[in-house]
Amino acid sequence: MTPDQVAAAMAELLELDEVALDDNFFEIGGNSFTALELATLLEQRHGIRPAFADVVRTATPQALADLLQAGPTA
């Protein structure tokens, strides 16, 4: 999954025109509920479901995509 795909999913959920690769999901309007929705949306579209903790910990499209490309976390 690419950072652009993560950014597009974030923008859709938060009803924004665009999300930059370094935008923090929680600073641009995300919350714990939308973080869970993001994980579900990414799984539906790309077959990879990030853990809730990973969404919270990484928070930006670039960091989340990098983590997901690296493989599963413990």
Short mmCIF file of C-alpha atoms in Angstrom, two decimals, residues 15-62:
data_model
loop_
_atom_site.label_atom_id
_atom_site.label_comp_id
_atom_site.label_asym_id
_atom_site.label_seq_id
_atom_site.Cartn_x
_atom_site.Cartn_y
_atom_site.Cartn_z
CA GLU A 15 -14.24 14.63 4.18
CA LEU A 16 -11.19 16.64 3.14
CA ASP A 17 -10.13 17.53 -0.39
CA GLU A 18 -6.58 16.37 0.25
CA VAL A 19 -4.32 14.99 2.96
CA ALA A 20 -0.56 15.57 2.72
CA LEU A 21 1.78 12.65 3.32
CA ASP A 22 3.06 14.26 6.52
CA ASP A 23 -0.35 15.34 7.92
CA ASN A 24 -1.11 13.90 11.34
CA PHE A 25 -4.44 12.08 11.18
CA PHE A 26 -5.48 13.28 14.63
CA GLU A 27 -4.44 16.89 14.07
CA ILE A 28 -6.57 17.15 10.91
CA GLY A 29 -9.76 15.87 12.52
CA GLY A 30 -9.32 12.15 13.12
CA ASN A 31 -10.27 10.46 16.37
CA SER A 32 -10.30 6.94 17.75
CA PHE A 33 -13.54 6.07 15.95
CA THR A 34 -12.32 7.29 12.55
CA ALA A 35 -9.00 5.52 13.16
CA LEU A 36 -10.91 2.23 13.42
CA GLU A 37 -12.85 3.16 10.28
CA LEU A 38 -9.55 3.87 8.52
CA ALA A 39 -8.21 0.43 9.41
CA THR A 40 -11.39 -1.18 8.06
CA LEU A 41 -11.36 0.89 4.86
CA LEU A 42 -7.71 0.06 4.15
CA GLU A 43 -8.45 -3.63 4.66
CA GLN A 44 -11.45 -3.51 2.33
CA ARG A 45 -9.57 -1.69 -0.41
CA HIS A 46 -6.07 -3.08 -0.11
CA GLY A 47 -6.31 -6.31 1.88
CA ILE A 48 -4.14 -5.08 4.74
CA ARG A 49 -5.63 -4.09 8.08
CA PRO A 50 -3.35 -2.01 10.27
CA ALA A 51 -3.64 -2.51 14.00
CA PHE A 52 -5.37 0.34 15.81
CA ALA A 53 -2.18 0.94 17.81
CA ASP A 54 -0.21 1.29 14.57
CA VAL A 55 -2.61 3.92 13.24
CA VAL A 56 -2.28 5.87 16.49
CA ARG A 57 1.48 5.46 16.70
CA THR A 58 2.29 6.38 13.10
CA ALA A 59 -0.55 8.88 12.45
CA THR A 60 0.72 10.13 9.04
CA PRO A 61 0.05 8.53 5.66
CA GLN A 62 3.77 8.18 4.97
#
